[in-house]
Amino acid sequence: MLEWFIGWIANNAFLHRKFLEYFCAWEFVWQFEKEGSISIEDLKTEVFGKHWQDETWHEVLRLIAGMIDAKFVGEILNYLMVQDGEEEKFINLFLAAKCLAEVRNRSVIASVANKLFGKVKDLTKYDLWYYYTYDNAQETKLVQEVRIQAVVTIAAIWKDNRDALHCLKDRATVDNYQYVRDAAIEALVSNFKDDPDTRSFLKDLTTADNVWNVRCAAIEALASNFKDDPDTRSFLKDLTTADDGNVRRAAIKALVSNFKDHPDTHSILKDLTTADNENVRCAAIKALVSNFKDHPDTHSILKDRATADNVWNVRCAAIETLASNFKDDPDTHPFLKERATADNKWYVRGAAIKALASNFPDDPDTRSILKDRATADKSDYVRGAAIKALASNFLDDSNTRSILKDRATADKSDYVRGAAIQALASNFPDEPDTRSILQDRATTDNKWYVRGVAIQALASNFKDDPNTRSFLKERATTDNQWDVRGAAIKALASNFKDDPNTRSFLKERATTDNQWDVRGAAIEALAKHFRNQPELFEIYYNCAINDPFERKRDYETNPRRVALEIIIKQFLQHPQTLLLRDRAENDLDEEVRKFAQQKLAELEK
């Protein structure tokens, strides 16, 4: 019997975990309500306080909230709301929302629930405490995650609240960020599908919104959730001829996903593979193979588009789709080999190389083709693609490392040398000469791009080497190219922020470097890694007032504007309104004046 029970537990691990979570929660509740051995303060500080940062405990904490009196849950929610959860992506607030969902009578703690709603609503507009550009992938991704989770949480936890509906509609129409609007659309239709206005709201967005991504999100939501509406299919079919190619592409995808079995769908798709818009042709190709892979025409259509289409990105889409869906067809491998060398467009040859490496790594010809293309192709993009494919798929080949070393120094293209350096550092950090190669490339390569790549690779892979920090400092001051000095500053700040000398070095670079990009990089690094430090206010203030930047091109980022934004985000206790007024009226750069005027208007609301 015991053996049977142990076997049952092993085979029902999910149920076992659920039982454990329930009994764990019940034990705390028993001690709180029945035994009186723990108080509400203990529950807040010792149970929730010690475990809110650990997501593996969230189910237990949520169960506790569902078992105790609502007034005590209110106290716990207030406790969670005052915790500093920013480093954990506000997990404290999202946990609080989950706990609120367990309360059967929210009216008992209505004021607390409203306060929490306001805090989560504020997170739909969350931003970081330092300046960053949208193309900074890590920062942008973090902000997106928080904002999107806030939107999803509002829809899920407050779906019976009309304020939540209004909030979602507002975010879906006026938010400055497309991804928030997309999330709001999805959350709206998932949680308020039965609202009489939802369908018409979505239809309006599909045609009237001036951002194509939002129109596409609305198309997808409309098709997925109102498939049975008699007008939906004809509406989507009409959109396949819309002026905007991206909208047409979304309509194609939605039409096929939701009306695959309609007798006209295949013929519509087939016609669209030769439509006048390249985005539409790409979408039609992908939809055709996703939904009609076994149709006798599909394979031949893909091969035709992979060779005969006059636009390279359509040929790429056809090649990628052909390789991943018809790998076992005897013609696919030789076809890809031919495209990897014969296509007159470098991007298509690169796509064929990637497809070969991904789908036919064990074929003896693949490796030799990659080696040949890594040196012989006339396009630096193709040589770079071949190098990356070699490193990803043939690390155990004795020649791979020597090819990377050779390409890191001998290739005439800085892009290829950079790709080889990155592959070498990522895949062979323990080889005895890798570090010396990186250090050599970081100082002697005649292209700033390669020196910058080598610096980043050195900092990421050899942080513990005692010479790395001093090398970065040296590059941050002596390299004659500002891009390299900036890369060294960012690498130093990211990898050595706990070193007591890093902050003073950044302060010095923020004021003395003769190039605005480097001064700006140092200011950004200070704000990012040394948050809310009062002694840095003077540095930011002086930069906002005195940095000598003079705009020569529209895309340049003024350090004065960067410093001003940091002051607004990190030093609310300072009378920044006076500084904003000064910059709004007196800054020589029109962009800074506009930014200051905008922030003034927001503060005065």
XYZ file of C-alpha atoms in Angstrom:
605
model
C 0.000 0.000 0.000
C 2.826 2.379 0.891
C 4.561 1.669 -2.417
C 1.317 2.378 -4.261
C 0.871 5.691 -2.411
C 4.459 6.762 -3.160
C 3.942 5.877 -6.800
C 0.670 7.818 -6.871
C 2.413 10.909 -5.483
C 5.203 10.603 -8.061
C 2.710 10.326 -10.904
C 0.569 13.175 -9.632
C 3.242 15.745 -8.796
C 1.035 18.688 -9.720
C -1.790 17.550 -7.431
C 0.750 16.786 -4.728
C 2.094 20.325 -4.908
C -1.422 21.750 -4.746
C -2.165 19.714 -1.620
C 1.071 20.865 -0.013
C 0.324 24.502 -0.824
C -3.182 24.218 0.567
C -2.086 22.536 3.818
C 0.777 24.995 4.236
C -1.668 27.910 3.910
C -4.154 26.218 6.229
C -1.464 25.709 8.894
C -0.734 29.451 8.963
C -4.451 30.260 9.095
C -4.971 27.734 11.926
C -2.149 29.309 13.939
C -3.612 32.752 13.290
C -7.334 32.133 13.816
C -7.593 29.063 16.061
C -4.451 28.910 18.159
C -3.680 32.613 18.238
C 0.023 31.727 18.173
C 0.682 34.268 15.422
C -0.763 37.769 15.193
C -1.754 39.798 12.150
C 1.610 41.579 12.489
C 3.362 38.194 12.387
C 1.302 37.215 9.355
C 2.276 40.440 7.601
C 5.966 40.563 8.466
C 6.973 36.946 9.035
C 4.852 35.226 6.387
C 4.080 37.775 3.655
C 7.082 39.962 4.489
C 9.595 37.168 4.142
C 8.100 35.508 1.081
C 6.491 38.115 -1.207
C 9.653 38.238 -3.332
C 9.577 34.467 -3.909
C 7.060 33.530 -6.601
C 7.071 29.889 -5.494
C 5.288 31.094 -2.338
C 2.656 33.168 -4.095
C 0.068 30.408 -4.310
C 0.353 29.787 -0.558
C 0.042 33.507 0.190
C -2.937 33.805 -2.140
C -4.647 30.858 -0.432
C -4.108 32.463 2.970
C -5.810 35.623 1.701
C -8.784 33.541 0.617
C -9.142 31.886 4.033
C -8.978 34.821 6.456
C -11.347 37.703 7.143
C -11.377 40.482 4.546
C -10.359 43.187 7.039
C -7.097 41.311 7.714
C -6.493 40.934 3.985
C -6.854 44.711 3.768
C -4.034 45.124 6.294
C -1.863 42.701 4.325
C -2.558 44.582 1.091
C -1.571 47.864 2.736
C 1.621 46.193 3.951
C 2.453 44.890 0.461
C 1.742 48.257 -1.135
C 4.400 50.047 0.934
C 7.154 47.544 0.095
C 9.761 48.607 -2.455
C 9.242 46.106 -5.235
C 10.779 47.986 -8.141
C 13.884 45.781 -8.308
C 11.535 42.767 -8.576
C 9.311 44.345 -11.255
C 6.685 45.357 -8.660
C 5.915 41.787 -7.746
C 4.577 43.132 -4.420
C 1.729 44.977 -6.145
C 0.886 42.152 -8.523
C 0.804 39.716 -5.591
C -1.466 42.128 -3.722
C -3.836 42.134 -6.698
C -3.923 38.321 -6.724
C -4.696 38.309 -3.008
C -7.484 40.845 -3.540
C -9.016 38.481 -6.103
C -9.450 35.921 -3.303
C -11.594 38.274 -1.195
C -15.257 37.332 -1.581
C -16.660 40.628 -0.306
C -14.415 43.442 -1.512
C -16.792 46.114 -0.250
C -15.395 45.519 3.258
C -12.008 46.821 2.079
C -13.213 49.062 -0.757
C -10.830 51.924 0.058
C -7.826 49.575 0.094
C -8.933 47.959 -3.181
C -9.304 51.395 -4.801
C -5.867 52.416 -3.570
C -4.367 49.252 -5.049
C -6.213 49.821 -8.323
C -4.649 53.282 -8.515
C -1.149 51.924 -7.936
C -1.506 49.212 -10.577
C -3.042 51.738 -12.969
C 0.013 53.978 -12.452
C 2.202 51.063 -13.536
C 0.624 51.172 -17.010
C 2.729 54.352 -17.404
C 5.794 53.130 -15.491
C 9.230 54.309 -16.555
C 12.792 53.815 -15.335
C 14.621 56.248 -13.073
C 17.289 57.099 -15.648
C 17.449 58.233 -19.255
C 17.498 55.543 -21.953
C 16.686 55.405 -25.645
C 14.002 53.131 -27.070
C 16.608 51.007 -28.869
C 18.162 49.967 -25.543
C 16.676 46.479 -25.656
C 17.144 45.514 -22.008
C 15.595 48.672 -20.577
C 12.777 48.769 -23.107
C 11.914 45.108 -22.434
C 11.796 45.710 -18.669
C 9.465 48.699 -18.994
C 7.266 46.792 -21.450
C 6.945 43.830 -19.078
C 5.821 45.999 -16.165
C 3.336 48.034 -18.200
C 1.843 45.017 -19.943
C 1.501 43.069 -16.691
C -0.257 46.080 -15.169
C -2.746 46.157 -18.053
C -3.367 42.403 -17.815
C -3.785 42.607 -14.029
C -6.329 45.423 -14.228
C -8.409 43.429 -16.697
C -8.234 40.180 -14.734
C -8.685 41.454 -11.164
C -11.097 44.353 -11.733
C -13.181 42.991 -14.611
C -16.404 43.811 -12.750
C -15.304 47.408 -12.336
C -16.405 49.950 -14.943
C -13.311 52.009 -14.116
C -11.192 49.107 -15.346
C -13.102 49.035 -18.633
C -12.602 52.779 -19.100
C -8.916 52.430 -18.200
C -8.390 49.698 -20.802
C -10.209 51.642 -23.511
C -8.148 54.696 -22.655
C -4.859 52.746 -22.836
C -5.976 51.097 -26.089
C -6.529 54.445 -27.779
C -4.271 57.139 -26.313
C -1.221 55.453 -24.800
C 2.022 56.673 -26.332
C 3.392 53.153 -26.587
C 2.043 50.737 -29.154
C 2.752 47.612 -27.084
C 0.617 48.951 -24.205
C -2.220 49.623 -26.621
C -1.896 46.096 -28.037
C -2.000 44.585 -24.539
C -5.007 46.718 -23.622
C -6.869 45.554 -26.733
C -6.175 41.903 -25.934
C -7.123 42.348 -22.266
C -10.268 44.239 -23.194
C -11.599 41.601 -25.537
C -10.588 38.723 -23.229
C -12.384 40.143 -20.210
C -15.116 42.372 -21.657
C -16.132 40.430 -24.751
C -19.805 40.529 -23.762
C -19.863 44.286 -23.323
C -22.147 45.597 -26.103
C -19.594 48.217 -27.189
C -16.517 45.982 -27.449
C -17.039 44.730 -30.997
C -17.749 48.185 -32.446
C -14.784 49.585 -30.494
C -12.501 47.006 -32.123
C -13.923 47.608 -35.601
C -13.279 51.325 -35.233
C -9.663 50.658 -34.259
C -9.096 48.390 -37.272
C -9.915 51.189 -39.682
C -9.520 54.531 -37.918
C -6.408 54.200 -35.751
C -3.341 55.904 -37.201
C -0.870 53.287 -35.874
C -0.749 50.171 -38.025
C 0.390 47.878 -35.177
C -2.702 48.818 -33.196
C -4.964 48.247 -36.180
C -3.378 44.805 -36.609
C -3.896 43.929 -32.929
C -7.540 44.960 -33.217
C -7.965 42.818 -36.344
C -6.576 39.772 -34.553
C -8.772 40.363 -31.494
C -11.877 40.869 -33.619
C -11.296 37.705 -35.634
C -10.474 35.518 -32.634
C -13.352 36.622 -30.450
C -16.143 37.404 -32.915
C -15.608 34.620 -35.403
C -19.280 33.641 -35.311
C -20.503 37.128 -36.114
C -21.886 36.989 -39.679
C -20.014 40.162 -40.693
C -16.549 39.206 -39.451
C -15.346 37.125 -42.402
C -16.461 39.618 -45.039
C -14.953 42.447 -42.987
C -11.589 40.637 -42.875
C -11.763 39.813 -46.576
C -12.249 43.511 -47.357
C -9.210 44.369 -45.225
C -6.995 42.079 -47.342
C -7.155 44.853 -49.959
C -6.569 47.768 -47.545
C -4.070 50.466 -48.496
C -1.690 49.608 -45.660
C 0.306 46.460 -46.415
C 0.742 45.646 -42.730
C -3.010 45.767 -42.181
C -3.540 43.533 -45.189
C -1.005 41.104 -43.749
C -2.816 40.996 -40.391
C -6.147 40.470 -42.150
C -4.702 37.547 -44.117
C -3.394 35.905 -40.960
C -6.701 36.392 -39.146
C -8.755 35.182 -42.091
C -6.775 31.973 -42.454
C -6.509 31.266 -38.720
C -10.227 31.586 -38.157
C -11.758 30.587 -41.499
C -9.349 27.961 -42.772
C -12.139 25.573 -43.761
C -14.034 28.078 -45.872
C -13.861 26.942 -49.529
C -12.503 30.301 -50.744
C -9.645 30.652 -48.248
C -7.000 28.617 -50.083
C -7.608 30.321 -53.424
C -7.500 33.766 -51.762
C -4.138 32.912 -50.197
C -2.734 31.493 -53.401
C -3.631 34.681 -55.277
C -2.079 36.831 -52.554
C 1.322 35.100 -52.885
C 1.729 37.181 -56.059
C 0.028 40.369 -54.810
C 1.585 43.761 -55.517
C 2.659 44.366 -51.903
C 5.721 42.492 -50.620
C 4.454 42.347 -47.019
C 1.233 40.788 -48.240
C 3.145 38.196 -50.272
C 5.254 37.291 -47.216
C 2.154 36.925 -45.047
C 0.395 34.826 -47.677
C 3.404 32.497 -47.989
C 3.586 31.929 -44.238
C -0.174 31.473 -43.917
C -0.239 29.055 -46.830
C 2.360 26.733 -45.349
C 0.951 27.006 -41.805
C -2.538 26.027 -42.856
C -2.190 24.184 -46.169
C 1.191 22.489 -45.913
C -0.145 19.224 -47.349
C -1.865 20.837 -50.317
C -0.149 19.628 -53.538
C 0.552 23.202 -54.718
C 2.217 24.535 -51.560
C 5.736 23.169 -52.044
C 5.983 24.346 -55.664
C 4.613 27.801 -54.764
C 7.311 28.199 -52.099
C 10.102 27.191 -54.479
C 8.778 29.572 -57.093
C 8.640 32.500 -54.645
C 12.110 31.639 -53.309
C 13.624 32.132 -56.752
C 11.273 34.213 -58.899
C 10.027 36.930 -56.563
C 11.676 40.250 -57.371
C 11.893 41.360 -53.722
C 14.579 39.829 -51.512
C 12.588 39.658 -48.273
C 9.861 37.596 -49.980
C 12.505 35.177 -51.253
C 13.898 34.994 -47.702
C 10.465 34.233 -46.246
C 9.959 31.476 -48.815
C 13.396 29.969 -48.118
C 12.929 29.984 -44.335
C 9.440 28.496 -44.655
C 10.565 25.856 -47.131
C 13.486 24.754 -44.943
C 11.507 24.451 -41.729
C 8.451 22.743 -43.235
C 9.888 20.562 -46.019
C 13.130 19.447 -44.441
C 12.503 15.810 -45.408
C 11.852 16.591 -49.061
C 14.876 15.352 -51.053
C 15.005 18.587 -53.073
C 15.183 20.962 -50.100
C 18.844 20.552 -49.129
C 20.262 20.965 -52.667
C 17.878 23.864 -53.257
C 19.188 25.677 -50.155
C 22.804 25.002 -51.172
C 22.114 26.554 -54.549
C 20.415 29.612 -53.013
C 23.297 30.069 -50.539
C 25.672 30.764 -53.403
C 23.623 31.745 -56.462
C 21.124 34.350 -55.275
C 22.211 37.847 -56.283
C 21.036 39.383 -53.002
C 23.268 39.017 -49.958
C 20.377 38.838 -47.498
C 18.861 35.864 -49.320
C 22.184 34.020 -49.367
C 22.443 34.699 -45.627
C 18.937 33.322 -45.035
C 19.822 30.170 -46.991
C 22.997 29.720 -44.919
C 21.064 30.036 -41.652
C 18.436 27.591 -42.924
C 21.113 25.090 -43.940
C 22.843 25.265 -40.560
C 19.596 25.036 -38.581
C 17.985 22.230 -40.527
C 20.896 20.212 -41.954
C 23.758 20.456 -39.430
C 24.609 16.750 -39.810
C 24.945 16.839 -43.573
C 28.661 16.729 -44.471
C 28.229 19.422 -47.126
C 26.742 21.969 -44.718
C 29.943 22.508 -42.760
C 32.080 22.904 -45.867
C 29.590 25.379 -47.367
C 29.638 27.461 -44.168
C 33.434 27.472 -44.079
C 33.578 28.511 -47.713
C 30.975 31.259 -47.285
C 32.726 32.558 -44.142
C 35.709 33.551 -46.258
C 34.714 33.601 -49.918
C 31.361 35.363 -50.092
C 31.688 38.923 -51.348
C 29.104 40.178 -48.835
C 30.199 40.938 -45.286
C 26.677 40.127 -44.077
C 26.856 36.603 -45.542
C 30.352 36.006 -44.173
C 29.114 37.158 -40.758
C 26.065 34.879 -40.972
C 28.306 31.937 -41.867
C 30.619 32.672 -38.923
C 27.692 32.815 -36.490
C 26.253 29.589 -37.932
C 29.616 27.831 -37.592
C 29.957 28.925 -33.968
C 26.370 27.909 -33.146
C 26.397 24.517 -34.816
C 30.000 23.299 -35.093
C 31.756 24.181 -31.855
C 33.280 20.706 -31.654
C 34.930 21.027 -35.028
C 38.650 21.534 -34.507
C 38.769 24.146 -37.264
C 35.956 26.383 -35.983
C 38.056 28.230 -33.425
C 40.936 28.787 -35.843
C 38.495 30.157 -38.447
C 37.060 32.565 -35.862
C 40.551 33.710 -34.835
C 41.508 34.262 -38.452
C 38.318 36.163 -39.287
C 38.653 38.307 -36.143
C 41.835 39.824 -37.534
C 42.040 39.133 -41.262
C 38.579 39.870 -42.640
C 38.450 43.211 -44.412
C 34.997 43.996 -42.971
C 34.662 45.439 -39.470
C 31.220 43.816 -39.197
C 32.670 40.342 -39.820
C 35.612 40.902 -37.486
C 33.131 42.005 -34.811
C 30.962 38.905 -35.364
C 34.036 36.660 -35.093
C 35.158 38.382 -31.878
C 31.718 37.957 -30.295
C 31.588 34.280 -31.293
C 35.121 33.677 -30.037
C 34.464 35.320 -26.652
C 31.085 33.634 -26.130
C 32.146 30.137 -27.116
C 35.841 29.920 -26.240
C 36.358 32.088 -23.139
C 38.539 29.440 -21.467
C 41.041 29.154 -24.281
C 44.354 30.668 -23.137
C 44.706 33.189 -25.953
C 41.093 34.432 -26.186
C 41.601 37.257 -23.709
C 44.788 38.462 -25.389
C 43.047 38.435 -28.787
C 40.205 40.543 -27.389
C 42.580 42.983 -25.735
C 44.604 43.280 -28.931
C 41.480 43.930 -31.021
C 40.233 46.460 -28.458
C 43.361 48.557 -28.928
C 44.854 47.924 -32.364
C 41.940 47.329 -34.724
C 41.656 50.295 -37.065
C 37.856 50.377 -36.859
C 36.087 51.803 -33.825
C 33.211 49.339 -34.169
C 35.514 46.342 -33.691
C 37.311 47.949 -30.759
C 33.935 48.598 -29.112
C 32.763 45.007 -29.650
C 36.028 43.677 -28.212
C 35.682 45.908 -25.148
C 32.129 44.685 -24.489
C 33.184 41.045 -24.963
C 36.169 41.499 -22.668
C 34.066 43.055 -19.898
C 31.306 40.432 -20.176
C 33.569 37.388 -20.255
C 36.601 38.430 -18.209
C 35.124 40.502 -15.416
C 37.118 38.607 -12.783
C 40.453 39.158 -14.472
C 42.408 41.667 -12.331
C 43.500 43.643 -15.403
C 40.081 44.133 -16.991
C 38.961 47.102 -14.908
C 42.165 49.097 -15.448
C 42.074 48.253 -19.154
C 38.519 49.587 -19.447
C 39.466 52.799 -17.644
C 42.398 53.261 -19.992
C 40.204 52.758 -23.071
C 37.564 55.107 -21.658
C 40.073 57.949 -21.582
C 42.681 57.343 -24.290
C 40.873 55.867 -27.295
C 40.670 58.501 -30.005
C 37.131 57.510 -31.002
C 34.229 58.637 -28.828
C 32.149 55.505 -29.554
C 34.864 53.329 -28.031
C 35.271 55.548 -24.983
C 31.492 55.413 -24.494
C 31.455 51.601 -24.823
C 34.232 51.347 -22.220
C 32.326 53.617 -19.833
C 29.147 51.531 -20.144
C 31.090 48.284 -19.688
C 32.900 49.663 -16.646
C 29.670 50.855 -15.005
C 27.777 47.624 -15.713
C 30.484 45.277 -14.510
C 32.292 47.235 -11.786
C 29.620 49.351 -10.129
C 30.634 48.030 -6.694
C 34.198 49.222 -7.107
C 34.618 52.370 -4.968
C 36.514 54.175 -7.746
C 33.969 53.621 -10.512
C 31.589 56.389 -9.468
C 34.331 59.022 -9.179
C 35.701 57.967 -12.567
C 32.252 58.343 -14.162
C 31.822 61.774 -12.559
C 35.142 62.854 -14.034
C 34.207 61.601 -17.524
C 30.805 63.300 -17.290
C 32.468 66.689 -17.038
C 35.848 66.492 -18.778
C 35.433 64.426 -21.939
C 35.449 66.647 -25.009
C 32.713 64.671 -26.794
C 29.033 65.062 -25.875
C 28.225 61.371 -26.485
C 30.781 60.280 -23.893
C 29.653 62.846 -21.332
C 26.076 61.711 -21.899
C 27.049 58.029 -21.534
C 28.755 58.786 -18.213
C 25.723 60.723 -16.941
C 23.390 57.884 -17.966
C 25.633 55.299 -16.277
C 25.726 57.303 -13.039
C 21.937 57.580 -12.972
C 21.400 53.911 -13.794
C 23.885 52.355 -11.369
C 23.988 54.939 -8.544
C 20.338 55.765 -8.090
C 19.021 58.487 -5.757
C 22.416 59.486 -4.387
C 22.114 63.107 -3.171
C 25.771 63.905 -3.793
C 25.239 63.310 -7.525
C 22.578 66.006 -7.796
C 25.225 68.667 -8.305
C 26.713 66.744 -11.245
C 23.302 66.463 -12.933
C 22.411 70.067 -12.159
C 25.674 71.416 -13.586
C 25.242 69.266 -16.670
C 21.647 70.463 -17.182
C 22.794 74.084 -16.991
C 26.354 74.166 -18.270
C 27.093 71.272 -20.630
C 28.523 72.886 -23.803
C 26.611 70.683 -26.268
C 25.663 72.389 -29.554
C 23.269 70.515 -31.821
C 24.512 69.765 -35.325
C 22.165 66.916 -36.290
C 18.579 66.091 -35.330
C 19.369 62.615 -33.984
C 21.938 63.816 -31.433
C 21.085 63.438 -27.729
C 21.815 66.552 -25.693
C 23.441 65.738 -22.298
C 21.544 68.711 -20.818
C 18.254 67.030 -21.700
C 19.485 63.695 -20.273
C 20.511 65.351 -16.997
C 17.226 67.251 -16.777
C 15.222 64.038 -17.138
C 17.322 62.325 -14.453
C 16.695 65.203 -12.022
C 12.941 64.971 -12.627
C 12.939 61.195 -12.094
C 15.285 60.939 -9.119
C 15.232 64.233 -7.224
C 11.615 65.218 -6.714
C 12.537 66.712 -3.334
C 14.590 69.403 -5.056
C 12.826 72.525 -6.376
C 13.200 71.268 -9.936
C 10.348 73.458 -11.142
C 12.701 76.441 -11.079
C 15.250 74.540 -13.139
C 12.531 73.412 -15.552
C 11.321 76.978 -16.000
C 14.867 78.128 -16.648
C 15.467 75.407 -19.255
C 12.017 75.889 -20.819
C 12.825 79.536 -21.452
C 16.598 79.763 -21.806
C 18.119 76.555 -23.142
C 19.757 77.087 -26.518
C 18.533 73.711 -27.791
C 14.910 73.696 -28.978
C 14.527 70.005 -28.064
C 15.497 70.701 -24.440
C 13.125 73.672 -24.275
C 10.243 71.535 -25.572
C 11.048 68.720 -23.124
C 11.146 71.149 -20.179
C 7.874 72.788 -21.265
C 6.187 69.376 -21.523
C 7.349 68.332 -18.042
C 6.278 71.680 -16.595
C 2.801 71.175 -18.027
C 2.630 67.682 -16.494
C 3.699 68.965 -13.073
C 1.146 71.772 -13.135
C -1.823 69.483 -13.925
